[in-house]
PDB file of C-alpha atoms and ligand atoms in Angstrom:
ATOM      1  CA  MET A  16      87.857  71.911  69.798  1.00  0.00           C
ATOM      2  CA  PRO A  17      84.874  72.614  71.999  1.00  0.00           C
ATOM      3  CA  VAL A  18      83.201  76.001  72.110  1.00  0.00           C
ATOM      4  CA  LEU A  19      82.725  76.101  75.860  1.00  0.00           C
ATOM      5  CA  SER A  20      85.139  74.819  78.483  1.00  0.00           C
ATOM      6  CA  VAL A  21      83.851  74.590  82.036  1.00  0.00           C
ATOM      7  CA  VAL A  22      86.518  74.661  84.744  1.00  0.00           C
ATOM      8  CA  LEU A  23      85.514  73.080  88.051  1.00  0.00           C
ATOM      9  CA  PRO A  24      87.948  73.238  90.970  1.00  0.00           C
ATOM     10  CA  ALA A  25      87.252  70.328  93.284  1.00  0.00           C
ATOM     11  CA  TYR A  26      88.636  69.754  96.753  1.00  0.00           C
ATOM     12  CA  ASN A  27      87.185  66.810  98.656  1.00  0.00           C
ATOM     13  CA  GLU A  28      84.067  66.805  96.515  1.00  0.00           C
ATOM     14  CA  GLU A  29      83.526  63.038  96.166  1.00  0.00           C
ATOM     15  CA  ALA A  30      79.919  63.460  97.258  1.00  0.00           C
ATOM     16  CA  MET A  31      79.070  66.032  94.601  1.00  0.00           C
ATOM     17  CA  LEU A  32      81.305  65.204  91.665  1.00  0.00           C
ATOM     18  CA  LYS A  33      79.165  62.695  89.764  1.00  0.00           C
ATOM     19  CA  LYS A  34      76.027  64.715  90.295  1.00  0.00           C
ATOM     20  CA  THR A  35      77.674  67.932  89.137  1.00  0.00           C
ATOM     21  CA  ALA A  36      79.069  66.251  86.023  1.00  0.00           C
ATOM     22  CA  ASP A  37      75.737  64.651  85.158  1.00  0.00           C
ATOM     23  CA  THR A  38      73.741  67.829  85.707  1.00  0.00           C
ATOM     24  CA  LEU A  39      76.101  69.899  83.584  1.00  0.00           C
ATOM     25  CA  LYS A  40      76.189  67.304  80.807  1.00  0.00           C
ATOM     26  CA  GLN A  41      72.428  67.177  80.745  1.00  0.00           C
ATOM     27  CA  VAL A  42      71.929  70.945  80.750  1.00  0.00           C
ATOM     28  CA  LEU A  43      74.640  71.714  78.200  1.00  0.00           C
ATOM     29  CA  SER A  44      73.747  68.975  75.735  1.00  0.00           C
ATOM     30  CA  GLY A  45      70.085  69.925  76.123  1.00  0.00           C
ATOM     31  CA  GLU A  46      71.059  73.420  74.958  1.00  0.00           C
ATOM     32  CA  GLN A  47      73.126  71.993  72.101  1.00  0.00           C
ATOM     33  CA  ILE A  48      76.292  73.621  73.349  1.00  0.00           C
ATOM     34  CA  ASP A  49      79.583  72.012  72.366  1.00  0.00           C
ATOM     35  CA  TYR A  50      81.383  71.741  75.701  1.00  0.00           C
ATOM     36  CA  GLU A  51      84.151  70.124  77.714  1.00  0.00           C
ATOM     37  CA  LEU A  52      84.352  69.768  81.483  1.00  0.00           C
ATOM     38  CA  ILE A  53      87.688  70.199  83.221  1.00  0.00           C
ATOM     39  CA  PHE A  54      87.807  69.032  86.802  1.00  0.00           C
ATOM     40  CA  VAL A  55      90.821  70.206  88.738  1.00  0.00           C
ATOM     41  CA  ASP A  56      91.391  68.034  91.776  1.00  0.00           C
ATOM     42  CA  ASP A  57      93.105  70.342  94.246  1.00  0.00           C
ATOM     43  CA  GLY A  58      94.918  67.544  96.065  1.00  0.00           C
ATOM     44  CA  SER A  59      91.781  66.012  97.573  1.00  0.00           C
ATOM     45  CA  LYS A  60      92.127  63.542 100.407  1.00  0.00           C
ATOM     46  CA  ASP A  61      89.001  61.599  99.527  1.00  0.00           C
ATOM     47  CA  ALA A  62      87.902  59.690  96.425  1.00  0.00           C
ATOM     48  CA  THR A  63      87.465  62.793  94.260  1.00  0.00           C
ATOM     49  CA  TRP A  64      90.213  61.815  91.828  1.00  0.00           C
ATOM     50  CA  LYS A  65      88.820  58.307  91.433  1.00  0.00           C
ATOM     51  CA  LYS A  66      85.433  59.801  90.627  1.00  0.00           C
ATOM     52  CA  ILE A  67      86.996  62.165  88.094  1.00  0.00           C
ATOM     53  CA  GLU A  68      88.862  59.285  86.434  1.00  0.00           C
ATOM     54  CA  GLU A  69      85.680  57.241  86.184  1.00  0.00           C
ATOM     55  CA  THR A  70      83.751  60.170  84.719  1.00  0.00           C
ATOM     56  CA  ALA A  71      86.544  60.908  82.250  1.00  0.00           C
ATOM     57  CA  GLN A  72      86.742  57.295  81.123  1.00  0.00           C
ATOM     58  CA  ALA A  73      83.013  57.225  80.452  1.00  0.00           C
ATOM     59  CA  ASP A  74      82.969  60.499  78.518  1.00  0.00           C
ATOM     60  CA  VAL A  75      85.622  61.981  76.234  1.00  0.00           C
ATOM     61  CA  ARG A  76      84.351  65.464  76.992  1.00  0.00           C
ATOM     62  CA  VAL A  77      85.440  65.199  80.611  1.00  0.00           C
ATOM     63  CA  HIS A  78      89.053  65.943  81.546  1.00  0.00           C
ATOM     64  CA  GLY A  79      90.800  65.840  84.869  1.00  0.00           C
ATOM     65  CA  VAL A  80      93.868  67.493  86.313  1.00  0.00           C
ATOM     66  CA  HIS A  81      95.280  66.311  89.614  1.00  0.00           C
ATOM     67  CA  PHE A  82      97.496  68.444  91.854  1.00  0.00           C
ATOM     68  CA  SER A  83     100.337  66.914  93.818  1.00  0.00           C
ATOM     69  CA  ARG A  84      98.906  68.551  96.958  1.00  0.00           C
ATOM     70  CA  ASN A  85      96.312  71.136  97.976  1.00  0.00           C
ATOM     71  CA  PHE A  86      97.323  74.432  96.346  1.00  0.00           C
ATOM     72  CA  GLY A  87      94.064  76.295  96.946  1.00  0.00           C
ATOM     73  CA  LYS A  88      91.132  77.234  94.780  1.00  0.00           C
ATOM     74  CA  GLU A  89      92.936  80.097  92.999  1.00  0.00           C
ATOM     75  CA  ALA A  90      95.649  77.755  91.752  1.00  0.00           C
ATOM     76  CA  ALA A  91      93.020  75.226  90.722  1.00  0.00           C
ATOM     77  CA  VAL A  92      91.166  77.856  88.708  1.00  0.00           C
ATOM     78  CA  PHE A  93      94.346  78.870  86.887  1.00  0.00           C
ATOM     79  CA  ALA A  94      95.307  75.278  86.158  1.00  0.00           C
ATOM     80  CA  GLY A  95      91.847  74.776  84.703  1.00  0.00           C
ATOM     81  CA  LEU A  96      92.147  77.883  82.562  1.00  0.00           C
ATOM     82  CA  ALA A  97      95.522  76.661  81.313  1.00  0.00           C
ATOM     83  CA  SER A  98      94.087  73.284  80.295  1.00  0.00           C
ATOM     84  CA  ALA A  99      90.947  74.683  78.694  1.00  0.00           C
ATOM     85  CA  SER A 100      90.815  74.658  74.910  1.00  0.00           C
ATOM     86  CA  GLY A 101      87.374  76.191  74.341  1.00  0.00           C
ATOM     87  CA  GLU A 102      86.645  79.473  72.611  1.00  0.00           C
ATOM     88  CA  CYS A 103      85.207  80.616  75.905  1.00  0.00           C
ATOM     89  CA  VAL A 104      85.892  79.314  79.395  1.00  0.00           C
ATOM     90  CA  ALA A 105      83.554  79.294  82.373  1.00  0.00           C
ATOM     91  CA  VAL A 106      84.625  78.770  85.964  1.00  0.00           C
ATOM     92  CA  MET A 107      82.162  77.409  88.473  1.00  0.00           C
ATOM     93  CA  ASP A 108      82.112  75.621  91.805  1.00  0.00           C
ATOM     94  CA  CYS A 109      81.938  71.870  91.854  1.00  0.00           C
ATOM     95  CA  ASP A 110      79.090  71.793  94.396  1.00  0.00           C
ATOM     96  CA  LEU A 111      76.265  73.070  92.149  1.00  0.00           C
ATOM     97  CA  GLN A 112      75.964  76.212  94.262  1.00  0.00           C
ATOM     98  CA  HIS A 113      76.388  78.084  91.010  1.00  0.00           C
ATOM     99  CA  PRO A 114      73.255  77.219  89.023  1.00  0.00           C
ATOM    100  CA  PRO A 115      73.892  75.585  85.609  1.00  0.00           C
ATOM    101  CA  GLU A 116      70.963  77.561  84.136  1.00  0.00           C
ATOM    102  CA  THR A 117      72.949  80.744  84.774  1.00  0.00           C
ATOM    103  CA  LEU A 118      75.889  79.146  82.978  1.00  0.00           C
ATOM    104  CA  VAL A 119      73.703  78.797  79.884  1.00  0.00           C
ATOM    105  CA  GLU A 120      72.616  82.439  80.162  1.00  0.00           C
ATOM    106  CA  MET A 121      76.276  83.453  80.442  1.00  0.00           C
ATOM    107  CA  PHE A 122      77.064  81.489  77.329  1.00  0.00           C
ATOM    108  CA  ARG A 123      74.267  83.248  75.438  1.00  0.00           C
ATOM    109  CA  LEU A 124      75.660  86.621  76.524  1.00  0.00           C
ATOM    110  CA  TRP A 125      79.078  85.553  75.239  1.00  0.00           C
ATOM    111  CA  GLU A 126      77.458  84.647  71.927  1.00  0.00           C
ATOM    112  CA  GLN A 127      76.099  88.199  71.831  1.00  0.00           C
ATOM    113  CA  GLY A 128      79.665  89.466  71.985  1.00  0.00           C
ATOM    114  CA  TYR A 129      80.467  89.974  75.672  1.00  0.00           C
ATOM    115  CA  GLU A 130      84.007  88.961  76.540  1.00  0.00           C
ATOM    116  CA  VAL A 131      83.781  88.723  80.312  1.00  0.00           C
ATOM    117  CA  VAL A 132      80.517  87.704  81.985  1.00  0.00           C
ATOM    118  CA  GLU A 133      80.690  87.968  85.756  1.00  0.00           C
ATOM    119  CA  GLY A 134      78.309  86.129  88.032  1.00  0.00           C
ATOM    120  CA  VAL A 135      77.027  88.390  90.790  1.00  0.00           C
ATOM    121  CA  LYS A 136      75.427  86.984  93.923  1.00  0.00           C
ATOM    122  CA  GLN A 137      71.849  88.089  94.338  1.00  0.00           C
ATOM    123  CA  SER A 138      71.556  86.221  97.593  1.00  0.00           C
ATOM    124  CA  ARG A 139      74.199  84.325  99.486  1.00  0.00           C
ATOM    125  CA  GLY A 140      72.246  81.176 100.234  1.00  0.00           C
ATOM    126  CA  LYS A 141      72.295  79.492 103.606  1.00  0.00           C
ATOM    127  CA  GLU A 142      75.302  80.223 105.811  1.00  0.00           C
ATOM    128  CA  SER A 143      76.014  80.414 109.502  1.00  0.00           C
ATOM    129  CA  ALA A 144      75.811  83.897 111.054  1.00  0.00           C
ATOM    130  CA  LEU A 145      79.529  83.841 111.874  1.00  0.00           C
ATOM    131  CA  HIS A 146      80.463  82.884 108.338  1.00  0.00           C
ATOM    132  CA  ARG A 147      78.188  85.577 106.932  1.00  0.00           C
ATOM    133  CA  ALA A 148      79.736  88.188 109.228  1.00  0.00           C
ATOM    134  CA  SER A 149      83.316  87.207 108.416  1.00  0.00           C
ATOM    135  CA  ALA A 150      82.571  87.045 104.702  1.00  0.00           C
ATOM    136  CA  GLY A 151      80.972  90.498 105.001  1.00  0.00           C
ATOM    137  CA  MET A 152      84.099  91.893 106.654  1.00  0.00           C
ATOM    138  CA  PHE A 153      86.285  90.234 104.072  1.00  0.00           C
ATOM    139  CA  TYR A 154      84.442  91.804 101.155  1.00  0.00           C
ATOM    140  CA  LYS A 155      84.375  95.259 102.760  1.00  0.00           C
ATOM    141  CA  LEU A 156      88.143  95.166 103.178  1.00  0.00           C
ATOM    142  CA  MET A 157      88.680  93.700  99.742  1.00  0.00           C
ATOM    143  CA  SER A 158      86.500  96.323  98.054  1.00  0.00           C
ATOM    144  CA  LYS A 159      88.431  99.093  99.796  1.00  0.00           C
ATOM    145  CA  ALA A 160      91.779  97.586  98.881  1.00  0.00           C
ATOM    146  CA  THR A 161      91.054  96.754  95.256  1.00  0.00           C
ATOM    147  CA  LYS A 162      88.707  99.682  94.561  1.00  0.00           C
ATOM    148  CA  ILE A 163      86.394  97.220  92.817  1.00  0.00           C
ATOM    149  CA  ASP A 164      83.014  96.468  94.408  1.00  0.00           C
ATOM    150  CA  MET A 165      83.464  92.940  95.645  1.00  0.00           C
ATOM    151  CA  SER A 166      80.543  92.584  98.035  1.00  0.00           C
ATOM    152  CA  ARG A 167      78.578  90.441  95.609  1.00  0.00           C
ATOM    153  CA  ALA A 168      81.420  89.168  93.469  1.00  0.00           C
ATOM    154  CA  SER A 169      81.881  85.465  92.953  1.00  0.00           C
ATOM    155  CA  ASP A 170      84.220  83.131  91.125  1.00  0.00           C
ATOM    156  CA  PHE A 171      81.395  82.179  88.792  1.00  0.00           C
ATOM    157  CA  LYS A 172      82.452  83.691  85.475  1.00  0.00           C
ATOM    158  CA  LEU A 173      82.611  83.106  81.777  1.00  0.00           C
ATOM    159  CA  MET A 174      85.445  84.557  79.738  1.00  0.00           C
ATOM    160  CA  ASP A 175      86.371  84.784  76.120  1.00  0.00           C
ATOM    161  CA  ARG A 176      89.605  83.140  74.948  1.00  0.00           C
ATOM    162  CA  LYS A 177      91.226  86.589  74.670  1.00  0.00           C
ATOM    163  CA  ALA A 178      90.522  87.334  78.331  1.00  0.00           C
ATOM    164  CA  VAL A 179      91.681  83.873  79.403  1.00  0.00           C
ATOM    165  CA  ASP A 180      94.953  84.210  77.519  1.00  0.00           C
ATOM    166  CA  THR A 181      95.508  87.640  79.052  1.00  0.00           C
ATOM    167  CA  LEU A 182      95.009  86.201  82.539  1.00  0.00           C
ATOM    168  CA  LEU A 183      97.334  83.303  81.831  1.00  0.00           C
ATOM    169  CA  GLU A 184     100.059  85.656  80.623  1.00  0.00           C
ATOM    170  CA  MET A 185     100.118  87.497  83.939  1.00  0.00           C
ATOM    171  CA  PRO A 186     103.261  86.436  85.752  1.00  0.00           C
ATOM    172  CA  GLU A 187     102.176  86.971  89.343  1.00  0.00           C
ATOM    173  CA  ARG A 188     102.092  83.914  91.590  1.00  0.00           C
ATOM    174  CA  ASN A 189      99.525  85.113  94.078  1.00  0.00           C
ATOM    175  CA  ALA A 190      96.657  85.690  91.737  1.00  0.00           C
ATOM    176  CA  PHE A 191      93.221  86.683  92.923  1.00  0.00           C
ATOM    177  CA  PHE A 192      90.921  85.508  90.182  1.00  0.00           C
ATOM    178  CA  ARG A 193      87.857  87.464  91.250  1.00  0.00           C
ATOM    179  CA  ALA A 194      89.616  90.809  91.124  1.00  0.00           C
ATOM    180  CA  MET A 195      91.853  90.052  88.148  1.00  0.00           C
ATOM    181  CA  SER A 196      88.986  89.189  85.853  1.00  0.00           C
ATOM    182  CA  SER A 197      87.564  92.687  86.278  1.00  0.00           C
ATOM    183  CA  TRP A 198      90.978  94.349  86.364  1.00  0.00           C
ATOM    184  CA  ILE A 199      91.802  93.157  82.834  1.00  0.00           C
ATOM    185  CA  GLY A 200      88.806  95.036  81.435  1.00  0.00           C
ATOM    186  CA  PHE A 201      87.340  93.841  78.103  1.00  0.00           C
ATOM    187  CA  LYS A 202      83.728  94.138  77.124  1.00  0.00           C
ATOM    188  CA  SER A 203      82.086  92.830  80.234  1.00  0.00           C
ATOM    189  CA  THR A 204      78.700  92.467  81.797  1.00  0.00           C
ATOM    190  CA  THR A 205      77.262  90.953  84.937  1.00  0.00           C
ATOM    191  CA  ILE A 206      74.542  88.448  85.544  1.00  0.00           C
ATOM    192  CA  GLU A 207      72.781  87.847  88.843  1.00  0.00           C
ATOM    193  CA  PHE A 208      72.290  84.432  90.347  1.00  0.00           C
ATOM    194  CA  ASP A 209      71.055  82.979  93.597  1.00  0.00           C
ATOM    195  CA  VAL A 210      73.596  80.895  95.454  1.00  0.00           C
ATOM    196  CA  GLN A 211      72.102  77.429  95.764  1.00  0.00           C
ATOM    197  CA  GLU A 212      72.310  75.308  98.816  1.00  0.00           C
ATOM    198  CA  ARG A 213      75.104  72.769  98.953  1.00  0.00           C
ATOM    199  CA  GLU A 214      73.546  69.338  98.681  1.00  0.00           C
ATOM    200  CA  ALA A 215      76.379  67.212  99.964  1.00  0.00           C
ATOM    201  CA  GLY A 216      79.833  67.655 101.419  1.00  0.00           C
ATOM    202  CA  GLU A 217      80.743  70.792 103.307  1.00  0.00           C
ATOM    203  CA  SER A 218      82.129  74.258 102.738  1.00  0.00           C
ATOM    204  CA  LYS A 219      85.927  74.335 102.748  1.00  0.00           C
ATOM    205  CA  TRP A 220      86.185  77.856 104.077  1.00  0.00           C
ATOM    206  CA  SER A 221      86.729  78.275 107.776  1.00  0.00           C
ATOM    207  CA  THR A 222      86.768  81.731 109.321  1.00  0.00           C
ATOM    208  CA  LYS A 223      90.506  81.342 109.762  1.00  0.00           C
ATOM    209  CA  SER A 224      91.085  80.547 106.101  1.00  0.00           C
ATOM    210  CA  LEU A 225      88.905  83.522 105.111  1.00  0.00           C
ATOM    211  CA  ILE A 226      91.039  85.866 107.223  1.00  0.00           C
ATOM    212  CA  LYS A 227      94.198  84.461 105.691  1.00  0.00           C
ATOM    213  CA  TYR A 228      92.713  84.816 102.223  1.00  0.00           C
ATOM    214  CA  ALA A 229      91.709  88.426 102.977  1.00  0.00           C
ATOM    215  CA  ILE A 230      95.197  89.403 104.157  1.00  0.00           C
ATOM    216  CA  THR A 231      96.890  87.747 101.175  1.00  0.00           C
ATOM    217  CA  ASN A 232      94.628  89.465  98.695  1.00  0.00           C
ATOM    218  CA  ILE A 233      94.649  92.883 100.333  1.00  0.00           C
ATOM    219  CA  VAL A 234      98.428  92.845 100.336  1.00  0.00           C
ATOM    220  CA  GLY A 235      98.381  91.610  96.752  1.00  0.00           C
ATOM    221  CA  TYR A 236      96.220  94.476  95.582  1.00  0.00           C
ATOM    222  CA  SER A 237      97.072  97.418  97.765  1.00  0.00           C
ATOM    223  CA  SER A 238      99.985  99.009  99.552  1.00  0.00           C
ATOM    224  CA  ALA A 239      97.644 100.859 101.928  1.00  0.00           C
ATOM    225  CA  PRO A 240      98.848  98.940 105.022  1.00  0.00           C
ATOM    226  CA  MET A 241     102.358 100.275 104.438  1.00  0.00           C
ATOM    227  CA  GLN A 242     100.987 103.791 104.161  1.00  0.00           C
ATOM    228  CA  ILE A 243      99.195 103.283 107.458  1.00  0.00           C
ATOM    229  CA  VAL A 244     102.630 102.664 108.922  1.00  0.00           C
ATOM    230  CA  THR A 245     103.799 106.034 107.617  1.00  0.00           C
ATOM    231  CA  GLY A 246     100.648 107.651 109.013  1.00  0.00           C
ATOM    232  CA  ALA A 247     101.215 106.101 112.418  1.00  0.00           C
ATOM    233  CA  GLY A 248     104.803 107.321 112.319  1.00  0.00           C
ATOM    234  CA  VAL A 249     103.653 110.893 111.668  1.00  0.00           C
ATOM    235  CA  VAL A 250     101.111 110.788 114.493  1.00  0.00           C
ATOM    236  CA  VAL A 251     103.678 109.445 116.947  1.00  0.00           C
ATOM    237  CA  PHE A 252     106.172 112.097 115.824  1.00  0.00           C
ATOM    238  CA  LEU A 253     103.653 114.879 116.498  1.00  0.00           C
ATOM    239  CA  LEU A 254     102.884 113.431 119.926  1.00  0.00           C
ATOM    240  CA  GLY A 255     106.632 113.258 120.498  1.00  0.00           C
ATOM    241  CA  VAL A 256     107.042 116.956 119.696  1.00  0.00           C
ATOM    242  CA  ILE A 257     104.254 117.929 122.086  1.00  0.00           C
ATOM    243  CA  LEU A 258     105.586 115.736 124.879  1.00  0.00           C
ATOM    244  CA  GLY A 259     109.130 116.946 124.161  1.00  0.00           C
ATOM    245  CA  ILE A 260     108.109 120.559 124.599  1.00  0.00           C
ATOM    246  CA  GLN A 261     106.244 119.718 127.782  1.00  0.00           C
ATOM    247  CA  THR A 262     109.254 117.872 129.169  1.00  0.00           C
ATOM    248  CA  LEU A 263     111.615 120.744 128.377  1.00  0.00           C
ATOM    249  CA  VAL A 264     109.269 123.270 129.922  1.00  0.00           C
ATOM    250  CA  ARG A 265     109.118 121.132 133.066  1.00  0.00           C
ATOM    251  CA  TYR A 266     112.896 120.749 133.109  1.00  0.00           C
ATOM    252  CA  PHE A 267     113.580 124.446 132.934  1.00  0.00           C
ATOM    253  CA  SER A 268     110.926 125.258 135.499  1.00  0.00           C
ATOM    254  CA  GLY A 269     112.453 122.722 137.881  1.00  0.00           C
ATOM    255  CA  HIS A 270     109.716 120.067 137.944  1.00  0.00           C
ATOM    256  CA  ALA A 271     111.588 117.302 136.165  1.00  0.00           C
ATOM    257  CA  VAL A 272     111.329 114.489 138.710  1.00  0.00           C
ATOM    258  CA  GLU A 273     107.871 113.296 137.752  1.00  0.00           C
ATOM    259  CA  GLY A 274     107.188 111.810 134.376  1.00  0.00           C
ATOM    260  CA  PHE A 275     108.092 108.168 134.615  1.00  0.00           C
ATOM    261  CA  THR A 276     104.535 107.298 133.595  1.00  0.00           C
ATOM    262  CA  THR A 277     105.029 109.250 130.397  1.00  0.00           C
ATOM    263  CA  VAL A 278     108.316 107.492 129.715  1.00  0.00           C
ATOM    264  CA  ILE A 279     106.839 104.072 130.230  1.00  0.00           C
ATOM    265  CA  LEU A 280     103.826 104.865 128.094  1.00  0.00           C
ATOM    266  CA  LEU A 281     105.993 106.271 125.330  1.00  0.00           C
ATOM    267  CA  ILE A 282     108.234 103.234 125.263  1.00  0.00           C
ATOM    268  CA  LEU A 283     105.223 100.937 125.093  1.00  0.00           C
ATOM    269  CA  ILE A 284     103.430 102.884 122.387  1.00  0.00           C
ATOM    270  CA  ILE A 285     106.420 103.513 120.174  1.00  0.00           C
ATOM    271  CA  GLY A 286     107.723  99.994 120.678  1.00  0.00           C
ATOM    272  CA  SER A 287     104.470  98.411 119.636  1.00  0.00           C
ATOM    273  CA  ILE A 288     104.024 100.688 116.643  1.00  0.00           C
ATOM    274  CA  ILE A 289     107.536  99.897 115.464  1.00  0.00           C
ATOM    275  CA  MET A 290     106.953  96.194 115.828  1.00  0.00           C
ATOM    276  CA  ILE A 291     103.633  96.267 114.028  1.00  0.00           C
ATOM    277  CA  SER A 292     105.194  98.334 111.273  1.00  0.00           C
ATOM    278  CA  LEU A 293     108.089  95.951 110.906  1.00  0.00           C
ATOM    279  CA  GLY A 294     105.598  93.121 110.731  1.00  0.00           C
ATOM    280  CA  ILE A 295     103.666  94.757 107.921  1.00  0.00           C
ATOM    281  CA  ILE A 296     106.814  95.573 105.997  1.00  0.00           C
ATOM    282  CA  GLY A 297     108.095  92.065 106.616  1.00  0.00           C
ATOM    283  CA  TYR A 298     104.902  90.675 105.186  1.00  0.00           C
ATOM    284  CA  TYR A 299     105.346  92.620 101.988  1.00  0.00           C
ATOM    285  CA  ILE A 300     108.962  91.551 101.751  1.00  0.00           C
ATOM    286  CA  SER A 301     107.979  87.919 102.155  1.00  0.00           C
ATOM    287  CA  ARG A 302     105.474  88.377  99.352  1.00  0.00           C
ATOM    288  CA  ILE A 303     108.125  89.958  97.136  1.00  0.00           C
ATOM    289  CA  TYR A 304     110.407  87.048  97.986  1.00  0.00           C
ATOM    290  CA  GLU A 305     107.701  84.609  96.970  1.00  0.00           C
ATOM    291  CA  GLU A 306     107.150  86.324  93.634  1.00  0.00           C
ATOM    292  CA  VAL A 307     110.877  86.584  92.978  1.00  0.00           C
ATOM    293  CA  LYS A 308     111.400  82.891  93.582  1.00  0.00           C
ATOM    294  CA  GLY A 309     108.995  82.320  90.719  1.00  0.00           C
ATOM    295  CA  ARG A 310     107.805  78.955  91.946  1.00  0.00           C
ATOM    296  CA  PRO A 311     104.995  77.452  89.893  1.00  0.00           C
ATOM    297  CA  ARG A 312     101.464  78.223  91.037  1.00  0.00           C
ATOM    298  CA  TYR A 313     100.687  74.538  91.175  1.00  0.00           C
ATOM    299  CA  ILE A 314     102.178  71.162  90.380  1.00  0.00           C
ATOM    300  CA  ILE A 315     100.189  68.690  88.348  1.00  0.00           C
ATOM    301  CA  SER A 316     100.773  65.050  89.184  1.00  0.00           C
ATOM    302  CA  LYS A 317      98.227  63.345  86.892  1.00  0.00           C
ATOM    303  CA  LYS A 318      95.915  64.085  83.994  1.00  0.00           C
ATOM    304  CA  VAL A 319      93.099  62.243  82.290  1.00  0.00           C
TER     305      VAL A 319
HETATM  306  N1  UDP B  19      87.997  74.369  96.490  1.00  0.00           N
HETATM  307  C1  UDP B  19      89.247  74.049  95.958  1.00  0.00           C
HETATM  308  N2  UDP B  19      90.342  74.099  96.783  1.00  0.00           N
HETATM  309  C2  UDP B  19      90.265  74.455  98.100  1.00  0.00           C
HETATM  310  C3  UDP B  19      88.990  74.806  98.608  1.00  0.00           C
HETATM  311  C4  UDP B  19      87.884  74.751  97.783  1.00  0.00           C
HETATM  312  O1  UDP B  19      89.368  73.713  94.783  1.00  0.00           O
HETATM  313  O2  UDP B  19      91.292  74.473  98.773  1.00  0.00           O
HETATM  314  C5  UDP B  19      86.801  74.313  95.616  1.00  0.00           C
HETATM  315  C6  UDP B  19      85.666  73.461  96.125  1.00  0.00           C
HETATM  316  O3  UDP B  19      85.817  72.101  95.766  1.00  0.00           O
HETATM  317  C7  UDP B  19      84.461  74.076  95.439  1.00  0.00           C
HETATM  318  C8  UDP B  19      84.844  75.543  95.367  1.00  0.00           C
HETATM  319  O4  UDP B  19      86.253  75.606  95.526  1.00  0.00           O
HETATM  320  O5  UDP B  19      84.269  73.597  94.127  1.00  0.00           O
HETATM  321  C9  UDP B  19      84.140  76.365  96.418  1.00  0.00           C
HETATM  322  O6  UDP B  19      84.385  75.812  97.686  1.00  0.00           O
HETATM  323  P1  UDP B  19      83.257  75.722  98.804  1.00  0.00           P
HETATM  324  O7  UDP B  19      81.983  75.229  98.228  1.00  0.00           O
HETATM  325  O8  UDP B  19      83.840  74.969  99.935  1.00  0.00           O
HETATM  326  O9  UDP B  19      83.133  77.263  99.200  1.00  0.00           O
HETATM  327  P2  UDP B  19      81.778  78.062  99.510  1.00  0.00           P
HETATM  328  O10 UDP B  19      80.799  77.715  98.416  1.00  0.00           O
HETATM  329  O11 UDP B  19      81.341  77.611 100.839  1.00  0.00           O
HETATM  330  O12 UDP B  19      82.205  79.499  99.471  1.00  0.00           O
HETATM  331 MG1   MG B  20      80.287  75.965  97.806  1.00  0.00          MG
END
C-alpha cells in the first residue's frame, strides 16, 4: 500500500493529463515518496479516459476511475477518496494550477503529525475580471453561510486516513468538500500557495455554474434563507398593522374612497414575498427529497 494517494478529478483534461501525471511522478519519486495517482474522469467528452488508460497501463502506480456521466467535481473528489488506499490522501486539480512543490510540503507537514493540511490561495492567478468578481461574491456568501472563512479556500488539501474515512462515512449526498474538510476538525494547518496559470485546456467554471454551486452549497450549509422568509413575514405584518390602522381611521372619518393605490401595492408586495418564500422553502424541500432518495453520489462505469 502506498503512503500517499493523490486524487485528481479530471473533466475534459486531455490536454493536461499526460503532463500532470509526468510532473507529479517526477516530483514525487524525486522526493522518494511512495505514491499512487488516482485520476477520476468525471464523464469527459474528450480523450481524457483514453489518456488515463494509457498512463495506467504504463505505470502500476496510476489508477483511473471513469464516471458514467458528468457528476461534478465534488462527486469526483469523493470517488477518488473512496478509491484511495494511501495512509494519507491529497486532492489536487488536474491542470497543474496547484503546484506539485506545495504537495510535497503538505506531505512533510503530514509526516510531522498534521492530519488535515489545507491549501490556501495566496494569489488567484490569472482570471477574467467577471470571473474574479463572481468568485469573490461566491466566497463572501459562502463564508457567511458556513461561518468558515472561505475567501482563500481551495480544494487543494492533504488528509490523513482518519480524516478521509470520517468524510467517507458522512451520508449526505450534496457534499461540499472544501467546507467539510474543515468542519470535521482534526489537527489541521494551512499552507499558502500561488495559483499557477493553466497551461492548456480551459476553466470549466462559467459564471452560471458558479452561481448554481453557490446556491447549492449555501442551502447545504445554512438555513438562513428560510429565516429571511420569516423576517420578511414579520416586516410585512408590521406594515400591515400600520396600514390597517390608517385604513380604519380613514373609514371612520369618512374618507374611505381613496386607497386603491395602497391595495394594489399591498397585493403586489405580499404576493411577491409569498412567492419568493414558497420558492425558498420549495428549494429546501427538493434538497430534502434528494437526500431522502439516497441516490449514489456518482456511478462508476470503468476502472483501471
Ligand atoms: N472538474 C471536474 N468536473 C467538473 C469540472 C471540473 O472534475 O465538472 C475538474 C477539472 O478537471 C480540474 C478541476 O476540477 O481538475 C478544477 O477545474 P478548473 O481548472 O476548470 O477550475 P478552475 O481552476 O478554473 O477553478
Ligand atoms: Mg483550474
